Amino acid sequence: MTSSTAPLPPLRPLADTSPSAIVAGFVAMMTGYTSSLILMFQAGQAAHLTPEQISSWIWALSIGMGLTTIGLSLRYRTPVVVAWSTPGAALLITSLPGVPYGEAIGAFIVCNALIAVCGLTGGFETIMRRVPPALASALLAGILFRIGLEIFVAAQHQTALVLSMFFTYLIVKRLASRYAILSALIVGTAVAGGLGLLDFSHFNVSLAKPVWTTPSFSLSATISIAIPLFVVAMASQNVPGLAVLRADGYKVPASPLISTMGIASVLLAPFGSHGIHLAAITAAICTGREAHEDPAKRYTAAVWSGVFYLIAGTFGATIAALFAAFPKALVVSIAALALFGSIMNGLANAMHDTKQREAALITFMVTASGLTLLSIGSAFWGLIAGVVTLAILQWRRT
């Protein structure tokens, strides 16, 4: 497995790539957009932003994600996937209205400056080193479990489509495992077309134009937007995102990742970006065996994901119409299939150590529950529950 201290082989991303890596990168990008892009539209419309401002917002996020994903993955030979803050976007639906947009931009800058400081000072790395490996694996499995279930929920509504994809995946997995996801995607698209589920009537191509908004700073915007956004980003994005990497054996240092994303977010904030952070679900698509047989070459899946982000960002909000053309059942099914391997590995590693097994189970259950408290998602609370359980069960135990 790649390590930040081991000598790195020559950088050959094109030679290291494979069809499965390209597909994993595309599925990761597609999953990221389809799962939460609508939240940006909701938040922007609630704040009465113009279509140009919303398009610029998506452009800034996409360009930031693409550049940082490619740069960090090549730098560390590790599948580092960057994503926008989905919980943060949900938070903005209620906190952005009533705040002048310039002050909101200022709050984005404050939030991401705090994140950069956490990375530069090494505080985040110190915290993550103390997370037991079993809990990190359980956290990963819990995060992905809910996504994996979606394929069976979708089967209730689009039975023929989902079953055709599922059995294609199993058959090709048996014959040529590296092409299982690609084959399921191709068959799913063909079946969706045959069933009349593809709708490109609202699709049109247009380039995004970045719109600059001069930031201004206020105490009220800092309290109502910056601080909650900071807490949500760190607890619901960066902690589980790094846990995914660690659970799959990638020991890349946390501080450079966090500080790079914080600085990039500050620079892109005037164009609308509320913040880019470590991905968890989409990262797991690129860190699993389905992305590449060789763990040392899975970084190419993340690089391709970054390339697709850059392409999507160039066309801004137009990308939403493209993904809207695909039925939801197809999107959630291909994401679930791509995550099966990561869920299996997470559960296996979480239950391996008998001394940490019960704490790992609690972490998995709380994380998989979808619990939300204080606007912070279940990944954070799952980790807290696991740590507390472990501390109680092992207190003064020799």
GROMACS .gro file of C-alpha atoms in nm:
model
  398
    1MET     CA    1   0.000   0.000   0.000
    2THR     CA    2   0.122   0.352  -0.068
    3SER     CA    3   0.273   0.548   0.217
    4SER     CA    4   0.384   0.906   0.251
    5THR     CA    5   0.728   0.792   0.385
    6ALA     CA    6   0.806   0.509   0.140
    7PRO     CA    7   0.992   0.586  -0.184
    8LEU     CA    8   0.741   0.652  -0.459
    9PRO     CA    9   0.771   0.490  -0.803
   10PRO     CA   10   0.789   0.708  -1.114
   11LEU     CA   11   0.465   0.892  -1.179
   12ARG     CA   12   0.289   0.720  -1.473
   13PRO     CA   13  -0.083   0.791  -1.441
   14LEU     CA   14  -0.167   0.692  -1.799
   15ALA     CA   15   0.028   0.368  -1.778
   16ASP     CA   16  -0.118   0.291  -1.434
   17THR     CA   17  -0.477   0.353  -1.533
   18SER     CA   18  -0.728   0.088  -1.644
   19PRO     CA   19  -1.084   0.080  -1.781
   20SER     CA   20  -1.212   0.000  -1.432
   21ALA     CA   21  -1.032   0.306  -1.292
   22ILE     CA   22  -1.192   0.531  -1.554
   23VAL     CA   23  -1.536   0.387  -1.478
   24ALA     CA   24  -1.480   0.425  -1.102
   25GLY     CA   25  -1.383   0.788  -1.154
   26PHE     CA   26  -1.693   0.853  -1.361
   27VAL     CA   27  -1.923   0.676  -1.115
   28ALA     CA   28  -1.769   0.872  -0.827
   29MET     CA   29  -1.830   1.200  -1.007
   30MET     CA   30  -2.181   1.101  -1.111
   31THR     CA   31  -2.268   0.989  -0.758
   32GLY     CA   32  -2.139   1.314  -0.612
   33TYR     CA   33  -2.346   1.531  -0.845
   34THR     CA   34  -2.668   1.335  -0.842
   35SER     CA   35  -2.674   1.289  -0.464
   36SER     CA   36  -2.668   1.655  -0.366
   37LEU     CA   37  -2.647   1.896  -0.660
   38ILE     CA   38  -3.010   1.984  -0.608
   39LEU     CA   39  -2.922   2.120  -0.263
   40MET     CA   40  -2.716   2.396  -0.424
   41PHE     CA   41  -3.012   2.497  -0.637
   42GLN     CA   42  -3.240   2.495  -0.334
   43ALA     CA   43  -3.002   2.706  -0.128
   44GLY     CA   44  -2.939   2.948  -0.413
   45GLN     CA   45  -3.306   2.991  -0.490
   46ALA     CA   46  -3.393   3.035  -0.123
   47ALA     CA   47  -3.136   3.316  -0.107
   48HIS     CA   48  -3.274   3.469  -0.431
   49LEU     CA   49  -2.946   3.429  -0.619
   50THR     CA   50  -2.946   3.480  -0.995
   51PRO     CA   51  -2.903   3.178  -1.226
   52GLU     CA   52  -2.559   3.316  -1.314
   53GLN     CA   53  -2.458   3.321  -0.947
   54ILE     CA   54  -2.581   2.966  -0.892
   55SER     CA   55  -2.396   2.850  -1.204
   56SER     CA   56  -2.081   3.024  -1.077
   57TRP     CA   57  -2.125   2.851  -0.741
   58ILE     CA   58  -2.131   2.510  -0.908
   59TRP     CA   59  -1.840   2.608  -1.135
   60ALA     CA   60  -1.625   2.712  -0.837
   61LEU     CA   61  -1.698   2.392  -0.646
   62SER     CA   62  -1.636   2.169  -0.949
   63ILE     CA   63  -1.310   2.339  -1.053
   64GLY     CA   64  -1.187   2.330  -0.694
   65MET     CA   65  -1.276   1.963  -0.653
   66GLY     CA   66  -1.121   1.871  -0.986
   67LEU     CA   67  -0.790   2.049  -0.934
   68THR     CA   68  -0.740   1.940  -0.573
   69THR     CA   69  -0.845   1.580  -0.643
   70ILE     CA   70  -0.600   1.552  -0.931
   71GLY     CA   71  -0.319   1.738  -0.754
   72LEU     CA   72  -0.338   1.557  -0.420
   73SER     CA   73  -0.388   1.214  -0.578
   74LEU     CA   74  -0.082   1.258  -0.799
   75ARG     CA   75   0.122   1.406  -0.515
   76TYR     CA   76   0.060   1.116  -0.275
   77ARG     CA   77  -0.019   0.833  -0.524
   78THR     CA   78  -0.335   0.790  -0.318
   79PRO     CA   79  -0.702   0.806  -0.427
   80VAL     CA   80  -0.778   1.137  -0.257
   81VAL     CA   81  -1.126   1.241  -0.370
   82VAL     CA   82  -1.249   1.589  -0.282
   83ALA     CA   83  -1.616   1.681  -0.261
   84TRP     CA   84  -1.827   1.980  -0.169
   85SER     CA   85  -1.983   1.987   0.175
   86THR     CA   86  -2.324   1.825   0.125
   87PRO     CA   87  -2.429   1.882   0.489
   88GLY     CA   88  -2.303   2.237   0.448
   89ALA     CA   89  -2.523   2.289   0.143
   90ALA     CA   90  -2.822   2.159   0.339
   91LEU     CA   91  -2.735   2.397   0.622
   92LEU     CA   92  -2.726   2.692   0.381
   93ILE     CA   93  -3.083   2.628   0.267
   94THR     CA   94  -3.200   2.766   0.600
   95SER     CA   95  -2.911   2.998   0.699
   96LEU     CA   96  -2.842   3.176   0.369
   97PRO     CA   97  -3.178   3.353   0.321
   98GLY     CA   98  -3.182   3.696   0.482
   99VAL     CA   99  -2.802   3.732   0.477
  100PRO     CA  100  -2.654   3.968   0.217
  101TYR     CA  101  -2.466   3.757  -0.035
  102GLY     CA  102  -2.143   3.949   0.015
  103GLU     CA  103  -2.155   3.872   0.387
  104ALA     CA  104  -2.226   3.506   0.312
  105ILE     CA  105  -1.914   3.499   0.093
  106GLY     CA  106  -1.720   3.654   0.381
  107ALA     CA  107  -1.851   3.381   0.611
  108PHE     CA  108  -1.735   3.117   0.360
  109ILE     CA  109  -1.387   3.268   0.374
  110VAL     CA  110  -1.382   3.270   0.756
  111CYS     CA  111  -1.499   2.908   0.772
  112ASN     CA  112  -1.238   2.781   0.528
  113ALA     CA  113  -0.961   2.989   0.681
  114LEU     CA  114  -1.032   2.808   1.009
  115ILE     CA  115  -1.010   2.474   0.828
  116ALA     CA  116  -0.677   2.573   0.672
  117VAL     CA  117  -0.544   2.666   1.017
  118CYS     CA  118  -0.648   2.323   1.151
  119GLY     CA  119  -0.446   2.163   0.875
  120LEU     CA  120  -0.142   2.389   0.901
  121THR     CA  121  -0.112   2.349   1.280
  122GLY     CA  122  -0.140   1.969   1.266
  123GLY     CA  123  -0.427   1.955   1.514
  124PHE     CA  124  -0.648   1.748   1.287
  125GLU     CA  125  -0.371   1.492   1.229
  126THR     CA  126  -0.324   1.451   1.604
  127ILE     CA  127  -0.693   1.378   1.655
  128MET     CA  128  -0.712   1.125   1.371
  129ARG     CA  129  -0.406   0.933   1.492
  130ARG     CA  130  -0.599   0.850   1.808
  131VAL     CA  131  -0.894   0.692   1.625
  132PRO     CA  132  -0.873   0.309   1.666
  133PRO     CA  133  -0.851   0.127   1.330
  134ALA     CA  134  -1.156  -0.090   1.406
  135LEU     CA  135  -1.370   0.218   1.464
  136ALA     CA  136  -1.244   0.379   1.144
  137SER     CA  137  -1.341   0.066   0.950
  138ALA     CA  138  -1.683   0.053   1.119
  139LEU     CA  139  -1.733   0.420   1.038
  140LEU     CA  140  -1.657   0.350   0.673
  141ALA     CA  141  -1.897   0.054   0.662
  142GLY     CA  142  -2.172   0.254   0.832
  143ILE     CA  143  -2.138   0.547   0.593
  144LEU     CA  144  -2.160   0.323   0.290
  145PHE     CA  145  -2.423   0.081   0.420
  146ARG     CA  146  -2.714   0.319   0.363
  147ILE     CA  147  -2.598   0.380   0.006
  148GLY     CA  148  -2.568   0.007  -0.055
  149LEU     CA  149  -2.924  -0.049   0.061
  150GLU     CA  150  -3.058   0.187  -0.204
  151ILE     CA  151  -3.025  -0.072  -0.479
  152PHE     CA  152  -3.278  -0.297  -0.307
  153VAL     CA  153  -3.514  -0.008  -0.236
  154ALA     CA  154  -3.491   0.092  -0.603
  155ALA     CA  155  -3.576  -0.265  -0.704
  156GLN     CA  156  -3.926  -0.212  -0.565
  157HIS     CA  157  -3.996   0.061  -0.819
  158GLN     CA  158  -3.781  -0.030  -1.121
  159THR     CA  159  -3.753  -0.405  -1.084
  160ALA     CA  160  -3.648  -0.492  -1.440
  161LEU     CA  161  -3.384  -0.220  -1.454
  162VAL     CA  162  -3.228  -0.296  -1.117
  163LEU     CA  163  -3.232  -0.675  -1.154
  164SER     CA  164  -3.073  -0.655  -1.499
  165MET     CA  165  -2.790  -0.447  -1.351
  166PHE     CA  166  -2.757  -0.668  -1.042
  167PHE     CA  167  -2.733  -0.998  -1.232
  168THR     CA  168  -2.503  -0.844  -1.493
  169TYR     CA  169  -2.275  -0.739  -1.209
  170LEU     CA  170  -2.274  -1.090  -1.055
  171ILE     CA  171  -2.215  -1.272  -1.385
  172VAL     CA  172  -1.938  -1.044  -1.507
  173LYS     CA  173  -1.787  -1.041  -1.156
  174ARG     CA  174  -1.756  -1.419  -1.186
  175LEU     CA  175  -1.602  -1.407  -1.536
  176ALA     CA  176  -1.399  -1.082  -1.543
  177SER     CA  177  -1.436  -0.889  -1.219
  178ARG     CA  178  -1.264  -0.569  -1.333
  179TYR     CA  179  -1.540  -0.506  -1.588
  180ALA     CA  180  -1.835  -0.581  -1.358
  181ILE     CA  181  -1.927  -0.218  -1.282
  182LEU     CA  182  -1.877  -0.103  -1.643
  183SER     CA  183  -2.094  -0.386  -1.771
  184ALA     CA  184  -2.368  -0.310  -1.518
  185LEU     CA  185  -2.362   0.057  -1.621
  186ILE     CA  186  -2.385  -0.025  -1.992
  187VAL     CA  187  -2.665  -0.278  -1.945
  188GLY     CA  188  -2.850  -0.044  -1.709
  189THR     CA  189  -2.834   0.241  -1.959
  190ALA     CA  190  -2.954   0.016  -2.241
  191VAL     CA  191  -3.243  -0.122  -2.035
  192ALA     CA  192  -3.338   0.228  -1.917
  193GLY     CA  193  -3.347   0.340  -2.279
  194GLY     CA  194  -3.556   0.042  -2.379
  195LEU     CA  195  -3.804   0.113  -2.100
  196GLY     CA  196  -3.829   0.477  -2.201
  197LEU     CA  197  -3.669   0.600  -1.877
  198LEU     CA  198  -3.407   0.823  -2.041
  199ASP     CA  199  -3.521   1.182  -2.092
  200PHE     CA  200  -3.284   1.426  -2.263
  201SER     CA  201  -3.556   1.675  -2.356
  202HIS     CA  202  -3.434   1.937  -2.106
  203PHE     CA  203  -3.064   1.896  -2.183
  204ASN     CA  204  -2.871   2.177  -2.347
  205VAL     CA  205  -2.504   2.270  -2.349
  206SER     CA  206  -2.373   2.605  -2.228
  207LEU     CA  207  -2.045   2.715  -2.070
  208ALA     CA  208  -2.035   2.841  -1.712
  209LYS     CA  209  -1.918   3.195  -1.645
  210PRO     CA  210  -1.762   3.264  -1.304
  211VAL     CA  211  -1.921   3.559  -1.123
  212TRP     CA  212  -1.712   3.751  -0.868
  213THR     CA  213  -1.880   3.869  -0.549
  214THR     CA  214  -1.678   4.102  -0.328
  215PRO     CA  215  -1.679   3.961   0.025
  216SER     CA  216  -1.777   4.159   0.332
  217PHE     CA  217  -1.755   4.046   0.690
  218SER     CA  218  -2.002   4.067   0.974
  219LEU     CA  219  -2.029   3.911   1.318
  220SER     CA  220  -2.383   3.789   1.253
  221ALA     CA  221  -2.285   3.604   0.933
  222THR     CA  222  -1.983   3.455   1.110
  223ILE     CA  223  -2.200   3.320   1.391
  224SER     CA  224  -2.493   3.204   1.176
  225ILE     CA  225  -2.297   3.066   0.878
  226ALA     CA  226  -1.920   3.039   0.926
  227ILE     CA  227  -1.905   2.858   1.262
  228PRO     CA  228  -2.183   2.602   1.191
  229LEU     CA  229  -2.038   2.541   0.843
  230PHE     CA  230  -1.693   2.481   0.995
  231VAL     CA  231  -1.823   2.232   1.252
  232VAL     CA  232  -2.034   2.046   0.997
  233ALA     CA  233  -1.750   2.030   0.742
  234MET     CA  234  -1.495   1.895   0.988
  235ALA     CA  235  -1.729   1.650   1.162
  236SER     CA  236  -1.934   1.527   0.867
  237GLN     CA  237  -1.680   1.546   0.583
  238ASN     CA  238  -1.315   1.554   0.682
  239VAL     CA  239  -1.327   1.307   0.972
  240PRO     CA  240  -1.512   1.030   0.782
  241GLY     CA  241  -1.323   1.118   0.462
  242LEU     CA  242  -0.987   1.054   0.625
  243ALA     CA  243  -1.128   0.746   0.797
  244VAL     CA  244  -1.213   0.599   0.455
  245LEU     CA  245  -0.853   0.641   0.341
  246ARG     CA  246  -0.711   0.498   0.663
  247ALA     CA  247  -0.956   0.206   0.664
  248ASP     CA  248  -0.838   0.106   0.315
  249GLY     CA  249  -0.474   0.125   0.420
  250TYR     CA  250  -0.372   0.462   0.278
  251LYS     CA  251  -0.155   0.645   0.533
  252VAL     CA  252  -0.138   0.982   0.362
  253PRO     CA  253  -0.082   1.264   0.616
  254ALA     CA  254  -0.397   1.455   0.704
  255SER     CA  255  -0.254   1.803   0.756
  256PRO     CA  256  -0.150   1.874   0.393
  257LEU     CA  257  -0.487   1.753   0.267
  258ILE     CA  258  -0.690   1.967   0.506
  259SER     CA  259  -0.479   2.280   0.462
  260THR     CA  260  -0.476   2.248   0.081
  261MET     CA  261  -0.853   2.221   0.064
  262GLY     CA  262  -0.898   2.504   0.312
  263ILE     CA  263  -0.676   2.739   0.112
  264ALA     CA  264  -0.838   2.639  -0.219
  265SER     CA  265  -1.181   2.705  -0.068
  266VAL     CA  266  -1.077   3.050   0.049
  267LEU     CA  267  -0.956   3.139  -0.301
  268LEU     CA  268  -1.276   3.013  -0.464
  269ALA     CA  269  -1.519   3.158  -0.210
  270PRO     CA  270  -1.571   3.492  -0.397
  271PHE     CA  271  -1.708   3.288  -0.689
  272GLY     CA  272  -1.961   3.114  -0.461
  273SER     CA  273  -1.783   2.805  -0.326
  274HIS     CA  274  -1.892   2.733   0.031
  275GLY     CA  275  -1.616   2.476   0.072
  276ILE     CA  276  -1.454   2.160  -0.062
  277HIS     CA  277  -1.347   1.882   0.170
  278LEU     CA  278  -1.250   1.515   0.182
  279ALA     CA  279  -1.509   1.286   0.031
  280ALA     CA  280  -1.622   0.967   0.201
  281ILE     CA  281  -1.879   0.787  -0.015
  282THR     CA  282  -1.733   0.889  -0.351
  283ALA     CA  283  -1.380   0.827  -0.219
  284ALA     CA  284  -1.472   0.469  -0.131
  285ILE     CA  285  -1.569   0.410  -0.494
  286CYS     CA  286  -1.208   0.489  -0.589
  287THR     CA  287  -1.031   0.313  -0.299
  288GLY     CA  288  -1.195  -0.029  -0.346
  289ARG     CA  289  -1.082  -0.325  -0.552
  290GLU     CA  290  -1.338  -0.250  -0.823
  291ALA     CA  291  -1.140   0.065  -0.909
  292HIS     CA  292  -0.816  -0.126  -0.973
  293GLU     CA  293  -0.673  -0.464  -0.877
  294ASP     CA  294  -0.350  -0.298  -0.761
  295PRO     CA  295  -0.401  -0.072  -0.455
  296ALA     CA  296  -0.096   0.132  -0.553
  297LYS     CA  297  -0.262   0.228  -0.883
  298ARG     CA  298  -0.607   0.320  -0.752
  299TYR     CA  299  -0.499   0.682  -0.739
  300THR     CA  300  -0.573   0.689  -1.112
  301ALA     CA  301  -0.944   0.640  -1.039
  302ALA     CA  302  -0.940   0.957  -0.830
  303VAL     CA  303  -0.746   1.139  -1.102
  304TRP     CA  304  -1.014   1.046  -1.356
  305SER     CA  305  -1.281   1.159  -1.111
  306GLY     CA  306  -1.103   1.495  -1.097
  307VAL     CA  307  -1.091   1.515  -1.476
  308PHE     CA  308  -1.464   1.451  -1.497
  309TYR     CA  309  -1.523   1.717  -1.230
  310LEU     CA  310  -1.333   1.970  -1.441
  311ILE     CA  311  -1.536   1.881  -1.751
  312ALA     CA  312  -1.862   1.903  -1.556
  313GLY     CA  313  -1.761   2.231  -1.395
  314THR     CA  314  -1.685   2.387  -1.731
  315PHE     CA  315  -2.051   2.351  -1.818
  316GLY     CA  316  -2.174   2.459  -1.474
  317ALA     CA  317  -2.541   2.402  -1.399
  318THR     CA  318  -2.593   2.233  -1.735
  319ILE     CA  319  -2.458   1.913  -1.583
  320ALA     CA  320  -2.771   1.887  -1.368
  321ALA     CA  321  -2.987   1.844  -1.677
  322LEU     CA  322  -2.760   1.564  -1.799
  323PHE     CA  323  -2.787   1.365  -1.479
  324ALA     CA  324  -3.160   1.435  -1.460
  325ALA     CA  325  -3.190   1.243  -1.787
  326PHE     CA  326  -3.094   0.919  -1.608
  327PRO     CA  327  -3.348   0.747  -1.383
  328LYS     CA  328  -3.267   0.768  -1.013
  329ALA     CA  329  -3.282   0.389  -0.985
  330LEU     CA  330  -2.992   0.354  -1.229
  331VAL     CA  331  -2.776   0.607  -1.046
  332VAL     CA  332  -2.829   0.467  -0.696
  333SER     CA  333  -2.787   0.109  -0.818
  334ILE     CA  334  -2.454   0.166  -0.991
  335ALA     CA  335  -2.326   0.355  -0.685
  336ALA     CA  336  -2.435   0.071  -0.455
  337LEU     CA  337  -2.270  -0.194  -0.672
  338ALA     CA  338  -1.948   0.004  -0.680
  339LEU     CA  339  -1.944   0.018  -0.299
  340PHE     CA  340  -2.008  -0.350  -0.222
  341GLY     CA  341  -1.637  -0.428  -0.191
  342SER     CA  342  -1.566  -0.136   0.040
  343ILE     CA  343  -1.860  -0.229   0.265
  344MET     CA  344  -1.733  -0.588   0.291
  345ASN     CA  345  -1.379  -0.479   0.374
  346GLY     CA  346  -1.500  -0.226   0.628
  347LEU     CA  347  -1.713  -0.482   0.812
  348ALA     CA  348  -1.438  -0.746   0.804
  349ASN     CA  349  -1.176  -0.509   0.944
  350ALA     CA  350  -1.415  -0.364   1.202
  351MET     CA  351  -1.495  -0.707   1.349
  352HIS     CA  352  -1.142  -0.848   1.333
  353ASP     CA  353  -1.023  -0.728   1.677
  354THR     CA  354  -1.236  -0.896   1.944
  355LYS     CA  355  -1.143  -0.632   2.204
  356GLN     CA  356  -1.286  -0.354   1.988
  357ARG     CA  357  -1.567  -0.552   1.824
  358GLU     CA  358  -1.857  -0.419   2.035
  359ALA     CA  359  -1.741  -0.058   2.007
  360ALA     CA  360  -1.704  -0.108   1.633
  361LEU     CA  361  -2.058  -0.247   1.616
  362ILE     CA  362  -2.195   0.059   1.798
  363THR     CA  363  -2.002   0.286   1.561
  364PHE     CA  364  -2.145   0.103   1.261
  365MET     CA  365  -2.503   0.106   1.389
  366VAL     CA  366  -2.511   0.474   1.485
  367THR     CA  367  -2.344   0.577   1.160
  368ALA     CA  368  -2.576   0.362   0.948
  369SER     CA  369  -2.882   0.495   1.132
  370GLY     CA  370  -2.865   0.836   0.967
  371LEU     CA  371  -2.892   1.009   1.306
  372THR     CA  372  -2.859   1.388   1.293
  373LEU     CA  373  -2.811   1.604   1.605
  374LEU     CA  374  -2.724   1.974   1.617
  375SER     CA  375  -2.710   1.973   1.235
  376ILE     CA  376  -2.419   1.725   1.249
  377GLY     CA  377  -2.455   1.396   1.066
  378SER     CA  378  -2.440   1.039   1.188
  379ALA     CA  379  -2.075   0.980   1.090
  380PHE     CA  380  -1.953   1.211   1.364
  381TRP     CA  381  -2.192   1.073   1.626
  382GLY     CA  382  -2.108   0.716   1.528
  383LEU     CA  383  -1.741   0.783   1.593
  384ILE     CA  384  -1.818   0.954   1.924
  385ALA     CA  385  -2.044   0.663   2.030
  386GLY     CA  386  -1.773   0.411   1.943
  387VAL     CA  387  -1.502   0.597   2.131
  388VAL     CA  388  -1.723   0.633   2.440
  389THR     CA  389  -1.817   0.262   2.425
  390LEU     CA  390  -1.453   0.160   2.391
  391ALA     CA  391  -1.349   0.386   2.679
  392ILE     CA  392  -1.616   0.243   2.912
  393LEU     CA  393  -1.557  -0.123   2.822
  394GLN     CA  394  -1.178  -0.097   2.848
  395TRP     CA  395  -1.157   0.136   3.148
  396ARG     CA  396  -0.884   0.012   3.381
  397ARG     CA  397  -0.880  -0.320   3.195
  398THR     CA  398  -0.543  -0.481   3.156
   0.00000   0.00000   0.00000
